[in-house]
């Protein structure tokens, strides 16, 4: 355990950051799972688009706070968008 006053403060700060980052990562995972469920399980374009629309600000906000790198967030958003668009194309061509 740290003995200096500044080192003790660092420990407190890093614990807070760790908990905040963990909560943010969980929010992103849940948002991604919602989009995946809409694409894989429901096969509903409307539900997939609405869950994607809800997930994008969550992912971008977490990147803005520094939990994720901005390019990681962009990659996640891009991959989710591609999946939703692929579902839309497949249902469009089937109809």
PDB file of N, CA, C and O in Angstrom, residues 12-53:
ATOM      1  N   UNK A  12      -6.943   6.306  -4.852  1.00  0.00           N
ATOM      2  CA  UNK A  12      -8.371   6.622  -4.831  1.00  0.00           C
ATOM      3  C   UNK A  12      -8.876   7.004  -6.222  1.00  0.00           C
ATOM      4  O   UNK A  12      -9.938   6.538  -6.648  1.00  0.00           O
ATOM      5  N   UNK A  13      -8.099   7.813  -6.909  1.00  0.00           N
ATOM      6  CA  UNK A  13      -8.509   8.254  -8.239  1.00  0.00           C
ATOM      7  C   UNK A  13      -8.581   7.083  -9.218  1.00  0.00           C
ATOM      8  O   UNK A  13      -9.512   6.981 -10.016  1.00  0.00           O
ATOM      9  N   UNK A  14      -7.599   6.223  -9.158  1.00  0.00           N
ATOM     10  CA  UNK A  14      -7.584   5.103 -10.107  1.00  0.00           C
ATOM     11  C   UNK A  14      -8.714   4.127  -9.821  1.00  0.00           C
ATOM     12  O   UNK A  14      -9.275   3.524 -10.755  1.00  0.00           O
ATOM     13  N   UNK A  15      -9.087   3.965  -8.561  1.00  0.00           N
ATOM     14  CA  UNK A  15     -10.230   3.094  -8.250  1.00  0.00           C
ATOM     15  C   UNK A  15     -11.522   3.672  -8.816  1.00  0.00           C
ATOM     16  O   UNK A  15     -12.348   2.942  -9.380  1.00  0.00           O
ATOM     17  N   UNK A  16     -11.698   4.987  -8.668  1.00  0.00           N
ATOM     18  CA  UNK A  16     -12.893   5.626  -9.217  1.00  0.00           C
ATOM     19  C   UNK A  16     -12.938   5.491 -10.734  1.00  0.00           C
ATOM     20  O   UNK A  16     -13.979   5.177 -11.313  1.00  0.00           O
ATOM     21  N   UNK A  17     -11.796   5.717 -11.367  1.00  0.00           N
ATOM     22  CA  UNK A  17     -11.742   5.606 -12.823  1.00  0.00           C
ATOM     23  C   UNK A  17     -12.031   4.183 -13.279  1.00  0.00           C
ATOM     24  O   UNK A  17     -12.724   3.967 -14.270  1.00  0.00           O
ATOM     25  N   UNK A  18     -11.471   3.212 -12.556  1.00  0.00           N
ATOM     26  CA  UNK A  18     -11.689   1.812 -12.918  1.00  0.00           C
ATOM     27  C   UNK A  18     -13.172   1.463 -12.843  1.00  0.00           C
ATOM     28  O   UNK A  18     -13.727   0.828 -13.748  1.00  0.00           O
ATOM     29  N   UNK A  19     -13.832   1.883 -11.778  1.00  0.00           N
ATOM     30  CA  UNK A  19     -15.258   1.595 -11.632  1.00  0.00           C
ATOM     31  C   UNK A  19     -16.082   2.298 -12.706  1.00  0.00           C
ATOM     32  O   UNK A  19     -17.024   1.722 -13.268  1.00  0.00           O
ATOM     33  N   UNK A  20     -15.730   3.545 -13.012  1.00  0.00           N
ATOM     34  CA  UNK A  20     -16.446   4.294 -14.033  1.00  0.00           C
ATOM     35  C   UNK A  20     -16.250   3.649 -15.405  1.00  0.00           C
ATOM     36  O   UNK A  20     -17.197   3.483 -16.170  1.00  0.00           O
ATOM     37  N   UNK A  21     -15.009   3.265 -15.709  1.00  0.00           N
ATOM     38  CA  UNK A  21     -14.734   2.632 -16.996  1.00  0.00           C
ATOM     39  C   UNK A  21     -15.449   1.299 -17.123  1.00  0.00           C
ATOM     40  O   UNK A  21     -15.956   0.949 -18.186  1.00  0.00           O
ATOM     41  N   UNK A  22     -15.494   0.552 -16.024  1.00  0.00           N
ATOM     42  CA  UNK A  22     -16.179  -0.741 -16.028  1.00  0.00           C
ATOM     43  C   UNK A  22     -17.668  -0.553 -16.315  1.00  0.00           C
ATOM     44  O   UNK A  22     -18.260  -1.286 -17.120  1.00  0.00           O
ATOM     45  N   UNK A  23     -18.274   0.445 -15.687  1.00  0.00           N
ATOM     46  CA  UNK A  23     -19.688   0.720 -15.918  1.00  0.00           C
ATOM     47  C   UNK A  23     -19.923   1.153 -17.363  1.00  0.00           C
ATOM     48  O   UNK A  23     -20.900   0.728 -18.002  1.00  0.00           O
ATOM     49  N   UNK A  24     -19.030   1.972 -17.895  1.00  0.00           N
ATOM     50  CA  UNK A  24     -19.170   2.424 -19.277  1.00  0.00           C
ATOM     51  C   UNK A  24     -19.024   1.275 -20.264  1.00  0.00           C
ATOM     52  O   UNK A  24     -19.772   1.183 -21.245  1.00  0.00           O
ATOM     53  N   UNK A  25     -18.057   0.400 -20.024  1.00  0.00           N
ATOM     54  CA  UNK A  25     -17.881  -0.757 -20.907  1.00  0.00           C
ATOM     55  C   UNK A  25     -19.117  -1.656 -20.870  1.00  0.00           C
ATOM     56  O   UNK A  25     -19.531  -2.203 -21.902  1.00  0.00           O
ATOM     57  N   UNK A  26     -19.716  -1.807 -19.705  1.00  0.00           N
ATOM     58  CA  UNK A  26     -20.927  -2.615 -19.570  1.00  0.00           C
ATOM     59  C   UNK A  26     -22.074  -1.989 -20.360  1.00  0.00           C
ATOM     60  O   UNK A  26     -22.838  -2.701 -21.020  1.00  0.00           O
ATOM     61  N   UNK A  27     -22.199  -0.652 -20.298  1.00  0.00           N
ATOM     62  CA  UNK A  27     -23.247   0.028 -21.062  1.00  0.00           C
ATOM     63  C   UNK A  27     -23.072  -0.218 -22.553  1.00  0.00           C
ATOM     64  O   UNK A  27     -24.047  -0.456 -23.278  1.00  0.00           O
ATOM     65  N   UNK A  28     -21.830  -0.190 -23.019  1.00  0.00           N
ATOM     66  CA  UNK A  28     -21.564  -0.425 -24.438  1.00  0.00           C
ATOM     67  C   UNK A  28     -21.901  -1.864 -24.802  1.00  0.00           C
ATOM     68  O   UNK A  28     -22.544  -2.130 -25.830  1.00  0.00           O
ATOM     69  N   UNK A  29     -21.491  -2.809 -23.965  1.00  0.00           N
ATOM     70  CA  UNK A  29     -21.788  -4.217 -24.247  1.00  0.00           C
ATOM     71  C   UNK A  29     -23.289  -4.461 -24.332  1.00  0.00           C
ATOM     72  O   UNK A  29     -23.760  -5.183 -25.211  1.00  0.00           O
ATOM     73  N   UNK A  30     -24.046  -3.859 -23.417  1.00  0.00           N
ATOM     74  CA  UNK A  30     -25.497  -4.044 -23.432  1.00  0.00           C
ATOM     75  C   UNK A  30     -26.125  -3.430 -24.674  1.00  0.00           C
ATOM     76  O   UNK A  30     -27.054  -4.000 -25.253  1.00  0.00           O
ATOM     77  N   UNK A  31     -25.616  -2.277 -25.100  1.00  0.00           N
ATOM     78  CA  UNK A  31     -26.139  -1.640 -26.307  1.00  0.00           C
ATOM     79  C   UNK A  31     -25.841  -2.498 -27.535  1.00  0.00           C
ATOM     80  O   UNK A  31     -26.704  -2.673 -28.411  1.00  0.00           O
ATOM     81  N   UNK A  32     -24.635  -3.056 -27.596  1.00  0.00           N
ATOM     82  CA  UNK A  32     -24.257  -3.912 -28.723  1.00  0.00           C
ATOM     83  C   UNK A  32     -25.099  -5.186 -28.716  1.00  0.00           C
ATOM     84  O   UNK A  32     -25.569  -5.645 -29.768  1.00  0.00           O
ATOM     85  N   UNK A  33     -25.325  -5.751 -27.541  1.00  0.00           N
ATOM     86  CA  UNK A  33     -26.146  -6.962 -27.445  1.00  0.00           C
ATOM     87  C   UNK A  33     -27.574  -6.696 -27.902  1.00  0.00           C
ATOM     88  O   UNK A  33     -28.210  -7.569 -28.507  1.00  0.00           O
ATOM     89  N   UNK A  34     -28.091  -5.514 -27.614  1.00  0.00           N
ATOM     90  CA  UNK A  34     -29.451  -5.181 -28.042  1.00  0.00           C
ATOM     91  C   UNK A  34     -29.544  -5.141 -29.563  1.00  0.00           C
ATOM     92  O   UNK A  34     -30.509  -5.641 -30.153  1.00  0.00           O
ATOM     93  N   UNK A  35     -28.538  -4.566 -30.204  1.00  0.00           N
ATOM     94  CA  UNK A  35     -28.527  -4.523 -31.671  1.00  0.00           C
ATOM     95  C   UNK A  35     -28.383  -5.944 -32.223  1.00  0.00           C
ATOM     96  O   UNK A  35     -29.092  -6.336 -33.156  1.00  0.00           O
ATOM     97  N   UNK A  36     -27.476  -6.711 -31.649  1.00  0.00           N
ATOM     98  CA  UNK A  36     -27.268  -8.087 -32.106  1.00  0.00           C
ATOM     99  C   UNK A  36     -28.543  -8.914 -31.959  1.00  0.00           C
ATOM    100  O   UNK A  36     -28.885  -9.707 -32.846  1.00  0.00           O
ATOM    101  N   UNK A  37     -29.238  -8.746 -30.852  1.00  0.00           N
ATOM    102  CA  UNK A  37     -30.475  -9.499 -30.635  1.00  0.00           C
ATOM    103  C   UNK A  37     -31.532  -9.117 -31.664  1.00  0.00           C
ATOM    104  O   UNK A  37     -32.249  -9.983 -32.171  1.00  0.00           O
ATOM    105  N   UNK A  38     -31.609  -7.833 -31.976  1.00  0.00           N
ATOM    106  CA  UNK A  38     -32.587  -7.388 -32.966  1.00  0.00           C
ATOM    107  C   UNK A  38     -32.253  -7.941 -34.347  1.00  0.00           C
ATOM    108  O   UNK A  38     -33.148  -8.273 -35.127  1.00  0.00           O
ATOM    109  N   UNK A  39     -30.973  -8.066 -34.639  1.00  0.00           N
ATOM    110  CA  UNK A  39     -30.558  -8.569 -35.955  1.00  0.00           C
ATOM    111  C   UNK A  39     -30.686 -10.089 -36.011  1.00  0.00           C
ATOM    112  O   UNK A  39     -31.269 -10.641 -36.951  1.00  0.00           O
ATOM    113  N   UNK A  40     -30.146 -10.784 -35.017  1.00  0.00           N
ATOM    114  CA  UNK A  40     -30.072 -12.246 -35.054  1.00  0.00           C
ATOM    115  C   UNK A  40     -31.388 -12.923 -34.673  1.00  0.00           C
ATOM    116  O   UNK A  40     -31.856 -13.813 -35.369  1.00  0.00           O
ATOM    117  N   UNK A  41     -31.963 -12.504 -33.570  1.00  0.00           N
ATOM    118  CA  UNK A  41     -33.116 -13.221 -33.025  1.00  0.00           C
ATOM    119  C   UNK A  41     -34.430 -12.723 -33.640  1.00  0.00           C
ATOM    120  O   UNK A  41     -35.214 -13.502 -34.166  1.00  0.00           O
ATOM    121  N   UNK A  42     -34.643 -11.409 -33.582  1.00  0.00           N
ATOM    122  CA  UNK A  42     -35.922 -10.867 -34.042  1.00  0.00           C
ATOM    123  C   UNK A  42     -36.008 -10.764 -35.560  1.00  0.00           C
ATOM    124  O   UNK A  42     -37.082 -10.860 -36.127  1.00  0.00           O
ATOM    125  N   UNK A  43     -34.876 -10.534 -36.198  1.00  0.00           N
ATOM    126  CA  UNK A  43     -34.827 -10.322 -37.650  1.00  0.00           C
ATOM    127  C   UNK A  43     -35.753  -9.183 -38.066  1.00  0.00           C
ATOM    128  O   UNK A  43     -36.339  -9.194 -39.134  1.00  0.00           O
ATOM    129  N   UNK A  44     -35.865  -8.187 -37.180  1.00  0.00           N
ATOM    130  CA  UNK A  44     -36.733  -7.046 -37.424  1.00  0.00           C
ATOM    131  C   UNK A  44     -35.885  -5.832 -37.769  1.00  0.00           C
ATOM    132  O   UNK A  44     -35.052  -5.391 -36.972  1.00  0.00           O
ATOM    133  N   UNK A  45     -36.110  -5.289 -38.962  1.00  0.00           N
ATOM    134  CA  UNK A  45     -35.314  -4.146 -39.418  1.00  0.00           C
ATOM    135  C   UNK A  45     -35.628  -2.918 -38.568  1.00  0.00           C
ATOM    136  O   UNK A  45     -34.716  -2.173 -38.183  1.00  0.00           O
ATOM    137  N   UNK A  46     -36.907  -2.707 -38.262  1.00  0.00           N
ATOM    138  CA  UNK A  46     -37.292  -1.523 -37.483  1.00  0.00           C
ATOM    139  C   UNK A  46     -36.678  -1.570 -36.085  1.00  0.00           C
ATOM    140  O   UNK A  46     -36.149  -0.569 -35.598  1.00  0.00           O
ATOM    141  N   UNK A  47     -36.751  -2.729 -35.456  1.00  0.00           N
ATOM    142  CA  UNK A  47     -36.195  -2.866 -34.115  1.00  0.00           C
ATOM    143  C   UNK A  47     -34.673  -2.746 -34.142  1.00  0.00           C
ATOM    144  O   UNK A  47     -34.070  -2.137 -33.248  1.00  0.00           O
ATOM    145  N   UNK A  48     -34.042  -3.294 -35.180  1.00  0.00           N
ATOM    146  CA  UNK A  48     -32.588  -3.205 -35.301  1.00  0.00           C
ATOM    147  C   UNK A  48     -32.155  -1.762 -35.501  1.00  0.00           C
ATOM    148  O   UNK A  48     -31.179  -1.301 -34.898  1.00  0.00           O
ATOM    149  N   UNK A  49     -32.883  -1.034 -36.339  1.00  0.00           N
ATOM    150  CA  UNK A  49     -32.525   0.371 -36.575  1.00  0.00           C
ATOM    151  C   UNK A  49     -32.725   1.216 -35.334  1.00  0.00           C
ATOM    152  O   UNK A  49     -31.906   2.094 -35.038  1.00  0.00           O
ATOM    153  N   UNK A  50     -33.794   0.966 -34.590  1.00  0.00           N
ATOM    154  CA  UNK A  50     -34.027   1.757 -33.381  1.00  0.00           C
ATOM    155  C   UNK A  50     -32.991   1.443 -32.300  1.00  0.00           C
ATOM    156  O   UNK A  50     -32.518   2.354 -31.608  1.00  0.00           O
ATOM    157  N   UNK A  51     -32.614   0.187 -32.174  1.00  0.00           N
ATOM    158  CA  UNK A  51     -31.590  -0.152 -31.180  1.00  0.00           C
ATOM    159  C   UNK A  51     -30.224   0.368 -31.612  1.00  0.00           C
ATOM    160  O   UNK A  51     -29.418   0.776 -30.769  1.00  0.00           O
ATOM    161  N   UNK A  52     -29.960   0.401 -32.917  1.00  0.00           N
ATOM    162  CA  UNK A  52     -28.707   0.990 -33.409  1.00  0.00           C
ATOM    163  C   UNK A  52     -28.693   2.484 -33.135  1.00  0.00           C
ATOM    164  O   UNK A  52     -27.672   3.032 -32.712  1.00  0.00           O
ATOM    165  N   UNK A  53     -29.830   3.128 -33.342  1.00  0.00           N
ATOM    166  CA  UNK A  53     -29.927   4.568 -33.095  1.00  0.00           C
ATOM    167  C   UNK A  53     -29.701   4.889 -31.612  1.00  0.00           C
ATOM    168  O   UNK A  53     -29.169   5.941 -31.269  1.00  0.00           O
TER     169      UNK A  53
END
